[in-house]
mmCIF file of C-alpha atoms and ligand atoms in Angstrom:
data_model
loop_
_atom_site.group_PDB
_atom_site.id
_atom_site.type_symbol
_atom_site.label_atom_id
_atom_site.label_comp_id
_atom_site.label_asym_id
_atom_site.label_seq_id
_atom_site.Cartn_x
_atom_site.Cartn_y
_atom_site.Cartn_z
ATOM 1 C CA UNK A 6 13.985 -8.991 -15.329
ATOM 2 C CA UNK A 7 18.036 -8.729 -15.688
ATOM 3 C CA UNK A 8 20.086 -10.619 -13.072
ATOM 4 C CA UNK A 9 23.346 -8.744 -12.594
ATOM 5 C CA UNK A 10 25.158 -7.860 -9.595
ATOM 6 C CA UNK A 11 27.184 -4.387 -9.207
ATOM 7 C CA UNK A 12 28.899 -2.801 -6.116
ATOM 8 C CA UNK A 13 28.197 0.693 -5.793
ATOM 9 C CA UNK A 14 27.648 3.254 -2.801
ATOM 10 C CA UNK A 15 27.494 6.913 -2.134
ATOM 11 C CA UNK A 16 31.369 7.055 -2.276
ATOM 12 C CA UNK A 17 31.652 5.215 -5.673
ATOM 13 C CA UNK A 18 32.187 1.410 -6.183
ATOM 14 C CA UNK A 19 34.113 -0.416 -3.646
ATOM 15 C CA UNK A 20 35.171 -3.741 -4.780
ATOM 16 C CA UNK A 21 34.118 -6.490 -2.728
ATOM 17 C CA UNK A 22 37.624 -7.688 -2.126
ATOM 18 C CA UNK A 23 38.589 -4.457 -0.606
ATOM 19 C CA UNK A 24 35.453 -4.129 1.525
ATOM 20 C CA UNK A 25 35.254 -5.448 5.057
ATOM 21 C CA UNK A 26 31.617 -6.178 4.686
ATOM 22 C CA UNK A 27 29.577 -6.915 1.644
ATOM 23 C CA UNK A 28 26.013 -5.919 1.648
ATOM 24 C CA UNK A 29 23.641 -7.996 -0.466
ATOM 25 C CA UNK A 30 20.511 -6.355 -1.463
ATOM 26 C CA UNK A 31 17.846 -8.289 -3.234
ATOM 27 C CA UNK A 32 15.542 -6.041 -5.315
ATOM 28 C CA UNK A 33 13.641 -8.888 -6.600
ATOM 29 C CA UNK A 34 12.549 -9.608 -3.083
ATOM 30 C CA UNK A 35 11.795 -5.943 -2.549
ATOM 31 C CA UNK A 36 9.418 -6.191 -5.553
ATOM 32 C CA UNK A 37 7.799 -9.454 -4.261
ATOM 33 C CA UNK A 38 7.197 -7.754 -0.604
ATOM 34 C CA UNK A 39 5.605 -4.790 -2.458
ATOM 35 C CA UNK A 40 3.178 -6.857 -4.322
ATOM 36 C CA UNK A 41 2.336 -9.193 -1.169
ATOM 37 C CA UNK A 42 1.609 -5.955 0.706
ATOM 38 C CA UNK A 43 -0.674 -5.108 -2.216
ATOM 39 C CA UNK A 44 -2.647 -8.240 -2.225
ATOM 40 C CA UNK A 45 -3.003 -7.754 1.598
ATOM 41 C CA UNK A 46 -4.181 -4.078 1.212
ATOM 42 C CA UNK A 47 -7.774 -4.871 0.616
ATOM 43 C CA UNK A 48 -8.126 -3.004 -2.544
ATOM 44 C CA UNK A 49 -6.320 0.204 -1.209
ATOM 45 C CA UNK A 50 -3.554 1.541 -3.484
ATOM 46 C CA UNK A 51 -0.044 0.732 -2.334
ATOM 47 C CA UNK A 52 2.559 3.404 -1.853
ATOM 48 C CA UNK A 53 5.971 2.740 -0.721
ATOM 49 C CA UNK A 54 7.933 4.610 2.057
ATOM 50 C CA UNK A 55 11.642 5.012 0.843
ATOM 51 C CA UNK A 56 12.794 7.535 3.691
ATOM 52 C CA UNK A 57 16.186 7.332 5.143
ATOM 53 C CA UNK A 58 17.647 6.252 1.706
ATOM 54 C CA UNK A 59 14.867 3.781 1.263
ATOM 55 C CA UNK A 60 15.697 2.303 4.988
ATOM 56 C CA UNK A 61 19.234 2.150 3.946
ATOM 57 C CA UNK A 62 19.030 0.198 0.849
ATOM 58 C CA UNK A 63 19.440 2.528 -1.552
ATOM 59 C CA UNK A 64 16.685 5.243 -2.781
ATOM 60 C CA UNK A 65 18.136 5.230 -6.555
ATOM 61 C CA UNK A 66 17.753 1.262 -6.630
ATOM 62 C CA UNK A 67 14.721 1.103 -4.587
ATOM 63 C CA UNK A 68 12.293 3.497 -6.442
ATOM 64 C CA UNK A 69 12.986 2.262 -9.993
ATOM 65 C CA UNK A 70 12.539 -1.533 -8.619
ATOM 66 C CA UNK A 71 9.262 -0.830 -6.744
ATOM 67 C CA UNK A 72 8.249 1.480 -9.831
ATOM 68 C CA UNK A 73 8.522 -1.576 -12.027
ATOM 69 C CA UNK A 74 6.409 -3.575 -9.723
ATOM 70 C CA UNK A 75 3.684 -1.053 -10.113
ATOM 71 C CA UNK A 76 3.921 1.410 -7.158
ATOM 72 C CA UNK A 77 3.131 5.135 -8.270
ATOM 73 C CA UNK A 78 3.286 6.746 -4.893
ATOM 74 C CA UNK A 79 6.356 7.476 -2.743
ATOM 75 C CA UNK A 80 6.590 8.909 0.812
ATOM 76 C CA UNK A 81 10.196 10.089 2.003
ATOM 77 C CA UNK A 82 11.030 12.374 5.066
ATOM 78 C CA UNK A 83 12.984 15.138 3.669
ATOM 79 C CA UNK A 84 12.664 17.286 0.541
ATOM 80 C CA UNK A 85 16.080 16.513 -0.471
ATOM 81 C CA UNK A 86 15.343 12.688 -0.451
ATOM 82 C CA UNK A 87 12.009 13.747 -2.638
ATOM 83 C CA UNK A 88 14.251 15.262 -4.937
ATOM 84 C CA UNK A 89 16.618 12.220 -5.048
ATOM 85 C CA UNK A 90 13.341 10.072 -5.680
ATOM 86 C CA UNK A 91 12.156 12.297 -8.709
ATOM 87 C CA UNK A 92 15.524 12.158 -10.266
ATOM 88 C CA UNK A 93 14.789 8.536 -10.785
ATOM 89 C CA UNK A 94 11.117 8.669 -11.119
ATOM 90 C CA UNK A 95 9.751 11.405 -13.274
ATOM 91 C CA UNK A 96 5.905 10.779 -12.577
ATOM 92 C CA UNK A 97 5.105 9.177 -9.597
ATOM 93 C CA UNK A 98 3.387 11.184 -6.559
ATOM 94 C CA UNK A 99 6.191 12.060 -4.079
ATOM 95 C CA UNK A 100 5.043 12.975 -0.631
ATOM 96 C CA UNK A 101 7.442 14.685 2.075
ATOM 97 C CA UNK A 102 6.267 13.679 5.472
ATOM 98 C CA UNK A 103 8.208 15.889 7.889
ATOM 99 C CA UNK A 104 6.163 19.018 6.864
ATOM 100 C CA UNK A 105 6.517 22.185 4.900
ATOM 101 C CA UNK A 106 9.727 24.009 6.029
ATOM 102 C CA UNK A 107 9.469 27.735 5.447
ATOM 103 C CA UNK A 108 10.176 29.057 2.174
ATOM 104 C CA UNK A 109 10.440 25.852 0.625
ATOM 105 C CA UNK A 110 7.299 25.949 -1.762
ATOM 106 C CA UNK A 111 8.968 26.997 -4.680
ATOM 107 C CA UNK A 112 11.112 23.927 -4.610
ATOM 108 C CA UNK A 113 7.996 21.779 -4.401
ATOM 109 C CA UNK A 114 6.617 23.079 -7.201
ATOM 110 C CA UNK A 115 9.621 23.097 -9.188
ATOM 111 C CA UNK A 116 10.274 19.203 -8.837
ATOM 112 C CA UNK A 117 6.290 18.353 -8.654
ATOM 113 C CA UNK A 118 6.565 17.140 -5.061
ATOM 114 C CA UNK A 119 3.482 17.267 -2.368
ATOM 115 C CA UNK A 120 4.415 18.426 1.107
ATOM 116 C CA UNK A 121 2.437 16.769 4.073
ATOM 117 C CA UNK A 122 0.818 19.770 6.009
ATOM 118 C CA UNK A 123 0.797 19.137 9.800
ATOM 119 C CA UNK A 124 -0.057 22.465 11.056
ATOM 120 C CA UNK A 125 -2.487 25.350 10.295
ATOM 121 C CA UNK A 126 0.854 27.733 9.520
ATOM 122 C CA UNK A 127 1.721 25.111 7.089
ATOM 123 C CA UNK A 128 -1.574 24.851 5.186
ATOM 124 C CA UNK A 129 -1.727 28.591 5.008
ATOM 125 C CA UNK A 130 1.712 28.725 3.514
ATOM 126 C CA UNK A 131 0.908 26.363 1.095
ATOM 127 C CA UNK A 132 -2.372 27.904 0.312
ATOM 128 C CA UNK A 133 -0.665 31.344 -0.058
ATOM 129 C CA UNK A 134 1.883 29.843 -2.463
ATOM 130 C CA UNK A 135 -0.750 28.452 -4.557
ATOM 131 C CA UNK A 136 -2.911 31.660 -4.668
ATOM 132 C CA UNK A 137 0.211 33.628 -5.454
ATOM 133 C CA UNK A 138 0.776 30.894 -8.475
ATOM 134 C CA UNK A 139 -2.654 30.604 -9.500
ATOM 135 C CA UNK A 140 -2.098 26.887 -9.272
ATOM 136 C CA UNK A 141 -4.094 24.319 -7.246
ATOM 137 C CA UNK A 142 -0.876 22.263 -6.248
ATOM 138 C CA UNK A 143 -1.352 18.958 -4.458
ATOM 139 C CA UNK A 144 -0.714 18.430 -0.932
ATOM 140 C CA UNK A 145 -1.502 15.856 1.811
ATOM 141 C CA UNK A 146 -2.792 17.057 5.288
ATOM 142 C CA UNK A 147 -1.572 14.951 8.302
ATOM 143 C CA UNK A 148 -4.025 14.564 11.428
ATOM 144 C CA UNK A 149 -2.065 13.246 14.532
ATOM 145 C CA UNK A 150 -4.652 10.581 16.039
ATOM 146 C CA UNK A 151 -2.259 9.443 18.973
ATOM 147 C CA UNK A 152 1.439 9.784 18.430
ATOM 148 C CA UNK A 153 1.449 13.503 19.699
ATOM 149 C CA UNK A 154 4.476 14.399 17.389
ATOM 150 C CA UNK A 155 3.322 15.771 14.075
ATOM 151 C CA UNK A 156 0.086 16.803 12.335
ATOM 152 C CA UNK A 157 -3.187 18.512 13.112
ATOM 153 C CA UNK A 158 -4.861 17.701 16.425
ATOM 154 C CA UNK A 159 -7.970 15.745 16.199
ATOM 155 C CA UNK A 160 -10.140 18.728 17.289
ATOM 156 C CA UNK A 161 -8.264 20.791 14.756
ATOM 157 C CA UNK A 162 -8.932 18.185 11.982
ATOM 158 C CA UNK A 163 -12.502 18.233 12.743
ATOM 159 C CA UNK A 164 -12.624 22.148 11.644
ATOM 160 C CA UNK A 165 -10.773 21.597 8.405
ATOM 161 C CA UNK A 166 -13.943 21.255 6.407
ATOM 162 C CA UNK A 167 -14.482 24.807 7.180
ATOM 163 C CA UNK A 168 -11.366 26.336 6.222
ATOM 164 C CA UNK A 169 -11.329 28.659 3.311
ATOM 165 C CA UNK A 170 -7.513 27.906 2.657
ATOM 166 C CA UNK A 171 -8.662 24.179 1.472
ATOM 167 C CA UNK A 172 -10.229 25.963 -1.645
ATOM 168 C CA UNK A 173 -6.756 27.251 -2.753
ATOM 169 C CA UNK A 174 -5.016 23.944 -2.947
ATOM 170 C CA UNK A 175 -5.744 20.282 -3.816
ATOM 171 C CA UNK A 176 -5.970 18.084 -0.758
ATOM 172 C CA UNK A 177 -4.629 14.785 -2.617
ATOM 173 C CA UNK A 178 -4.511 12.817 0.688
ATOM 174 C CA UNK A 179 -5.915 12.987 4.194
ATOM 175 C CA UNK A 180 -3.615 10.653 6.244
ATOM 176 C CA UNK A 181 -2.755 9.682 9.898
ATOM 177 C CA UNK A 182 -0.107 7.279 11.229
ATOM 178 C CA UNK A 183 -0.523 4.190 13.766
ATOM 179 C CA UNK A 184 1.501 4.477 17.333
ATOM 180 C CA UNK A 185 1.796 0.590 17.659
ATOM 181 C CA UNK A 186 0.153 -1.320 15.112
ATOM 182 C CA UNK A 187 2.724 -4.249 15.475
ATOM 183 C CA UNK A 188 1.021 -4.830 18.618
ATOM 184 C CA UNK A 189 -2.317 -6.412 17.153
ATOM 185 C CA UNK A 190 -4.028 -6.160 20.604
ATOM 186 C CA UNK A 191 -3.314 -2.902 21.600
ATOM 187 C CA UNK A 192 -6.696 -0.552 22.252
ATOM 188 C CA UNK A 193 -4.799 2.306 20.683
ATOM 189 C CA UNK A 194 -5.445 1.032 17.130
ATOM 190 C CA UNK A 195 -9.055 1.002 17.377
ATOM 191 C CA UNK A 196 -9.047 4.550 19.216
ATOM 192 C CA UNK A 197 -6.744 5.783 16.244
ATOM 193 C CA UNK A 198 -9.074 4.384 13.537
ATOM 194 C CA UNK A 199 -12.200 6.029 15.161
ATOM 195 C CA UNK A 200 -10.633 9.353 15.297
ATOM 196 C CA UNK A 201 -9.331 9.218 12.142
ATOM 197 C CA UNK A 202 -12.582 8.012 10.746
ATOM 198 C CA UNK A 203 -14.584 10.956 12.373
ATOM 199 C CA UNK A 204 -12.372 13.475 10.338
ATOM 200 C CA UNK A 205 -12.357 11.503 7.103
ATOM 201 C CA UNK A 206 -15.981 11.400 7.105
ATOM 202 C CA UNK A 207 -16.254 15.196 7.501
ATOM 203 C CA UNK A 208 -13.992 15.255 4.419
ATOM 204 C CA UNK A 209 -15.689 12.720 2.061
ATOM 205 C CA UNK A 210 -14.400 13.401 -1.105
ATOM 206 C CA UNK A 211 -10.319 13.243 -0.127
ATOM 207 C CA UNK A 212 -8.536 10.040 -0.641
ATOM 208 C CA UNK A 213 -7.549 8.844 2.925
ATOM 209 C CA UNK A 214 -4.641 6.797 4.315
ATOM 210 C CA UNK A 215 -3.845 5.471 7.658
ATOM 211 C CA UNK A 216 -1.853 1.789 7.710
ATOM 212 C CA UNK A 217 1.760 1.534 7.810
ATOM 213 C CA UNK A 218 3.323 -2.111 7.618
ATOM 214 C CA UNK A 219 1.764 -3.613 10.506
ATOM 215 C CA UNK A 220 -1.338 -1.584 10.002
ATOM 216 C CA UNK A 221 -1.971 -3.261 6.781
ATOM 217 C CA UNK A 222 -2.061 -6.826 8.976
ATOM 218 C CA UNK A 223 -4.383 -5.444 11.558
ATOM 219 C CA UNK A 224 -7.699 -7.415 11.641
ATOM 220 C CA UNK A 225 -9.862 -4.333 10.928
ATOM 221 C CA UNK A 226 -7.739 -3.650 8.119
ATOM 222 C CA UNK A 227 -8.272 0.091 7.934
ATOM 223 C CA UNK A 228 -7.091 0.220 4.486
ATOM 224 C CA UNK A 229 -8.998 3.125 3.232
ATOM 225 C CA UNK A 230 -7.671 4.477 -0.319
ATOM 226 C CA UNK A 231 -3.977 4.102 0.280
ATOM 227 C CA UNK A 232 -1.482 2.223 2.470
ATOM 228 C CA UNK A 233 2.031 3.216 3.399
ATOM 229 C CA UNK A 234 4.213 0.487 4.232
ATOM 230 C CA UNK A 235 8.054 0.885 4.680
ATOM 231 C CA UNK A 236 9.587 -1.800 7.039
ATOM 232 C CA UNK A 237 7.833 -4.820 5.444
ATOM 233 C CA UNK A 238 8.964 -3.886 1.987
ATOM 234 C CA UNK A 239 12.621 -4.391 3.296
ATOM 235 C CA UNK A 240 12.206 -7.771 4.946
ATOM 236 C CA UNK A 241 10.939 -6.587 8.495
ATOM 237 C CA UNK A 242 8.287 -8.773 9.921
ATOM 238 C CA UNK A 243 5.188 -6.517 10.303
ATOM 239 C CA UNK A 244 3.719 -9.208 12.589
ATOM 240 C CA UNK A 245 6.221 -9.756 15.323
ATOM 241 C CA UNK A 246 3.798 -12.093 17.315
ATOM 242 C CA UNK A 247 3.521 -14.387 14.007
ATOM 243 C CA UNK A 248 5.736 -15.964 11.230
ATOM 244 C CA UNK A 249 7.281 -13.287 8.800
ATOM 245 C CA UNK A 250 5.283 -13.211 5.490
ATOM 246 C CA UNK A 251 7.990 -10.878 3.814
ATOM 247 C CA UNK A 252 11.011 -11.975 1.942
ATOM 248 C CA UNK A 253 14.463 -10.987 3.274
ATOM 249 C CA UNK A 254 15.965 -7.956 1.218
ATOM 250 C CA UNK A 255 19.380 -7.396 3.055
ATOM 251 C CA UNK A 256 22.130 -9.944 4.047
ATOM 252 C CA UNK A 257 25.540 -8.594 5.580
ATOM 253 C CA UNK A 258 28.596 -10.769 5.253
ATOM 254 C CA UNK A 259 31.843 -9.672 7.112
ATOM 255 C CA UNK A 260 35.448 -10.907 6.371
ATOM 256 C CA UNK A 261 37.481 -12.743 9.028
ATOM 257 C CA UNK A 262 40.694 -11.104 8.992
ATOM 258 C CA UNK A 263 42.502 -12.721 11.819
ATOM 259 C CA UNK A 264 42.059 -15.933 13.998
ATOM 260 C CA UNK A 265 43.653 -16.529 17.294
ATOM 261 C CA UNK A 266 43.683 -18.725 20.287
ATOM 262 C CA UNK A 267 43.156 -16.684 23.527
ATOM 263 C CA UNK A 268 44.528 -18.535 26.574
ATOM 264 C CA UNK A 269 42.133 -19.053 29.794
ATOM 265 C CA UNK A 270 41.704 -15.939 31.973
ATOM 266 C CA UNK A 271 42.618 -13.374 29.178
ATOM 267 C CA UNK A 272 40.034 -10.993 27.925
ATOM 268 C CA UNK A 273 38.974 -9.633 24.732
ATOM 269 C CA UNK A 274 38.475 -6.320 23.007
ATOM 270 C CA UNK A 275 38.522 -2.758 24.666
ATOM 271 C CA UNK A 276 38.093 -2.297 28.490
ATOM 272 C CA UNK A 277 38.795 -6.331 28.950
ATOM 273 C CA UNK A 278 34.690 -6.796 29.084
ATOM 274 C CA UNK A 279 34.684 -10.454 27.961
ATOM 275 C CA UNK A 280 36.684 -13.085 29.789
ATOM 276 C CA UNK A 281 37.861 -16.438 28.365
ATOM 277 C CA UNK A 282 37.461 -19.122 31.048
ATOM 278 C CA UNK A 283 39.330 -21.538 29.014
ATOM 279 C CA UNK A 284 41.487 -21.537 25.928
ATOM 280 C CA UNK A 285 39.024 -20.161 23.019
ATOM 281 C CA UNK A 286 39.437 -19.585 19.392
ATOM 282 C CA UNK A 287 38.409 -15.767 18.638
ATOM 283 C CA UNK A 288 37.961 -14.748 14.736
ATOM 284 C CA UNK A 289 38.280 -11.033 14.269
ATOM 285 C CA UNK A 290 35.602 -9.439 11.648
ATOM 286 C CA UNK A 291 36.423 -6.495 9.632
ATOM 287 C CA UNK A 292 32.975 -4.409 10.398
ATOM 288 C CA UNK A 293 32.288 -2.131 13.405
ATOM 289 C CA UNK A 294 30.217 0.374 14.921
ATOM 290 C CA UNK A 295 31.531 2.908 12.264
ATOM 291 C CA UNK A 296 29.806 0.528 9.707
ATOM 292 C CA UNK A 297 26.339 1.071 11.522
ATOM 293 C CA UNK A 298 26.771 -2.124 13.337
ATOM 294 C CA UNK A 299 25.762 -1.201 16.869
ATOM 295 C CA UNK A 300 28.180 -1.164 19.806
ATOM 296 C CA UNK A 301 25.234 -2.083 22.041
ATOM 297 C CA UNK A 302 25.491 -5.573 20.373
ATOM 298 C CA UNK A 303 28.713 -5.856 22.364
ATOM 299 C CA UNK A 304 29.073 -9.047 24.584
ATOM 300 C CA UNK A 305 30.275 -8.298 28.112
ATOM 301 C CA UNK A 306 30.696 -11.305 30.288
ATOM 302 C CA UNK A 307 32.347 -14.832 30.012
ATOM 303 C CA UNK A 308 32.520 -17.333 27.580
ATOM 304 C CA UNK A 309 29.813 -19.753 27.662
ATOM 305 C CA UNK A 310 27.631 -17.021 29.220
ATOM 306 C CA UNK A 311 24.025 -16.733 27.464
ATOM 307 C CA UNK A 312 24.313 -13.175 26.753
ATOM 308 C CA UNK A 313 21.846 -10.926 24.832
ATOM 309 C CA UNK A 314 24.544 -9.657 22.512
ATOM 310 C CA UNK A 315 25.369 -9.889 18.872
ATOM 311 C CA UNK A 316 25.769 -13.250 17.002
ATOM 312 C CA UNK A 317 27.409 -14.240 13.414
ATOM 313 C CA UNK A 318 27.055 -17.400 11.605
ATOM 314 C CA UNK A 319 30.047 -19.052 10.602
ATOM 315 C CA UNK A 320 29.795 -22.133 8.268
ATOM 316 C CA UNK A 321 26.348 -22.622 9.625
ATOM 317 C CA UNK A 322 27.186 -22.273 13.282
ATOM 318 C CA UNK A 323 25.871 -19.586 15.530
ATOM 319 C CA UNK A 324 28.889 -17.862 17.098
ATOM 320 C CA UNK A 325 28.440 -15.420 19.923
ATOM 321 C CA UNK A 326 30.213 -11.981 19.955
ATOM 322 C CA UNK A 327 32.795 -11.780 22.479
ATOM 323 C CA UNK A 328 33.736 -8.346 24.211
ATOM 324 C CA UNK A 329 33.144 -4.816 22.953
ATOM 325 C CA UNK A 330 32.192 -4.055 19.385
ATOM 326 C CA UNK A 331 35.039 -1.605 18.185
ATOM 327 C CA UNK A 332 34.789 1.137 15.558
ATOM 328 C CA UNK A 333 35.899 -1.182 12.643
ATOM 329 C CA UNK A 334 36.075 -4.619 14.058
ATOM 330 C CA UNK A 335 33.931 -7.269 15.701
ATOM 331 C CA UNK A 336 35.567 -10.225 17.634
ATOM 332 C CA UNK A 337 33.601 -13.605 17.995
ATOM 333 C CA UNK A 338 33.950 -16.819 19.642
ATOM 334 C CA UNK A 339 34.179 -19.657 16.877
ATOM 335 C CA UNK A 340 35.659 -22.379 19.159
ATOM 336 C CA UNK A 341 32.376 -24.501 18.400
ATOM 337 C CA UNK A 342 33.079 -24.532 14.811
ATOM 338 C CA UNK A 343 35.189 -27.434 13.483
ATOM 339 C CA UNK A 344 38.652 -25.924 13.453
ATOM 340 C CA UNK A 345 39.375 -26.550 9.642
ATOM 341 C CA UNK A 346 36.050 -24.907 8.637
ATOM 342 C CA UNK A 347 37.014 -21.517 9.584
ATOM 343 C CA UNK A 348 40.097 -19.573 8.012
ATOM 344 C CA UNK A 349 41.611 -16.210 7.574
ATOM 345 C CA UNK A 350 39.495 -14.420 4.763
ATOM 346 C CA UNK A 351 36.318 -16.465 4.972
ATOM 347 C CA UNK A 352 33.065 -14.487 5.031
ATOM 348 C CA UNK A 353 30.496 -14.840 7.998
ATOM 349 C CA UNK A 354 27.040 -13.884 7.826
ATOM 350 C CA UNK A 355 25.955 -10.760 10.191
ATOM 351 C CA UNK A 356 22.605 -10.659 8.616
ATOM 352 C CA UNK A 357 20.783 -13.264 6.813
ATOM 353 C CA UNK A 358 17.839 -15.674 6.083
ATOM 354 C CA UNK A 359 18.901 -17.418 9.443
ATOM 355 C CA UNK A 360 19.757 -13.889 11.340
ATOM 356 C CA UNK A 361 16.879 -11.465 10.475
ATOM 357 C CA UNK A 362 17.009 -7.838 10.877
ATOM 358 C CA UNK A 363 14.606 -8.338 13.400
ATOM 359 C CA UNK A 364 16.687 -10.598 15.362
ATOM 360 C CA UNK A 365 19.907 -8.498 15.009
ATOM 361 C CA UNK A 366 17.953 -5.379 16.452
ATOM 362 C CA UNK A 367 16.436 -7.474 19.111
ATOM 363 C CA UNK A 368 20.188 -8.537 20.194
ATOM 364 C CA UNK A 369 21.330 -5.085 19.756
ATOM 365 C CA UNK A 370 18.432 -3.594 22.354
ATOM 366 C CA UNK A 371 16.825 -2.003 19.531
ATOM 367 C CA UNK A 372 14.491 -2.511 16.367
ATOM 368 C CA UNK A 373 15.423 -3.830 12.961
ATOM 369 C CA UNK A 374 14.606 -0.205 11.441
ATOM 370 C CA UNK A 375 17.641 1.137 13.122
ATOM 371 C CA UNK A 376 19.597 -1.740 11.936
ATOM 372 C CA UNK A 377 18.801 -1.162 8.327
ATOM 373 C CA UNK A 378 18.591 2.856 8.392
ATOM 374 C CA UNK A 379 22.211 2.685 9.778
ATOM 375 C CA UNK A 380 23.682 0.231 7.131
ATOM 376 C CA UNK A 381 27.220 1.658 6.753
ATOM 377 C CA UNK A 382 28.760 3.391 3.814
ATOM 378 C CA UNK A 383 31.934 1.323 3.782
ATOM 379 C CA UNK A 384 30.226 -1.791 2.629
ATOM 380 C CA UNK A 385 30.608 -3.111 -0.996
ATOM 381 C CA UNK A 386 26.966 -3.197 -2.013
ATOM 382 C CA UNK A 387 25.809 -5.992 -4.400
ATOM 383 C CA UNK A 388 22.405 -5.583 -5.793
ATOM 384 C CA UNK A 389 20.462 -8.567 -7.194
ATOM 385 C CA UNK A 390 17.494 -7.960 -9.452
ATOM 386 C CA UNK A 391 18.728 -4.456 -10.492
ATOM 387 C CA UNK A 392 16.717 -2.721 -13.393
ATOM 388 C CA UNK A 393 18.913 -3.310 -16.879
HETATM 389 C C1 PLP B 20 7.945 5.716 8.362
HETATM 390 C C2 PLP B 20 6.289 6.023 7.894
HETATM 391 C C3 PLP B 20 5.860 4.973 7.695
HETATM 392 C C4 PLP B 20 6.184 3.680 7.108
HETATM 393 O O1 PLP B 20 6.111 3.063 8.454
HETATM 394 P P1 PLP B 20 6.553 1.261 8.530
HETATM 395 O O2 PLP B 20 6.355 0.974 10.051
HETATM 396 O O3 PLP B 20 8.205 1.257 8.382
HETATM 397 O O4 PLP B 20 5.862 0.814 7.762
HETATM 398 C C5 PLP B 20 4.317 5.377 7.029
HETATM 399 N N1 PLP B 20 3.846 6.349 7.710
HETATM 400 C C6 PLP B 20 4.600 7.621 8.169
HETATM 401 C C7 PLP B 20 3.900 8.726 8.408
HETATM 402 C C8 PLP B 20 5.807 7.221 8.342
HETATM 403 O O5 PLP B 20 6.643 7.991 9.231
#
């Protein structure tokens, strides 16, 4: 595997010295995580969920890296994402989770994509299109076993075996989705497995798929034929009550643009929401909420308070945020770092091995998924392990 780095993003190449933040994306770790999940999948085929620009890391980078590791099935949310995935993988199976939008069947056929059908209307539209084309095109059928969001209801699912339209296309996959598989003791997991099992056994020759990342680690291992991990591929912990078995994929470094001493009784940032009780040294970082770093990580209180708020690592020292996160800037309290070890132009870690996406999400009052999928377009992106 070639070992070189490059900086690209949707707006072209941003050189690191011109960017406020540098996103490090480790495609070798991504591939390694896929293999780890495959080894836990109990013999089921292992797909990859690459919706939302592969959880922020870049669909055009993630799909070839996963393909090289052996992944042959991808899931996205939108047709537009599926077309991007198809452009970099001419023959993988690509499923579109968010259902069949009216009038889009020809686009699916053109790019050899598979809709995930979640209602009888969608099934009828796909079946009608296939009849008109005299082609049994592939699709998945989604049964909702508890989310109450997307898919046929369980009673509808049990009638599937009697529907004539199922003869008009190829049901390549029957799937459902867990509500809270990351809570391994949640009784809903077993209820969903049971409901899915009833439908699956009425359609015995159709490959079945249930687990997301956390579902792969449930004790019951309801692997069926295909598992659909997303978050864990990108380094998120699928087992929040245990150590993370995954390797980190994403790192974020931000540049210090200024350092200053703030006198006692002065505030920092918009609306003066953080008060220095004594003289504090403040570093200003060139990353903000317009880069997708959540404003809910703002630190509102006083110096020395233990706040549930953002954190940066400066020369290995944890440094708490100070004040509101601005659009393009974050202020942090670096008083406890030896003065000579922090200077203008240094980079600090906002996401890293010691500051995981799960932790960053927690400190922002959200989940790591949201941190990943908001990773901004203004960062320089440095990919490691890119395919040559
Ligand atoms: C997003 C998604 C997944 C992946 O879930 P993770 O928790 O990220 O592993 C799997 N299946 C469906 C239907 C999804 O929407």
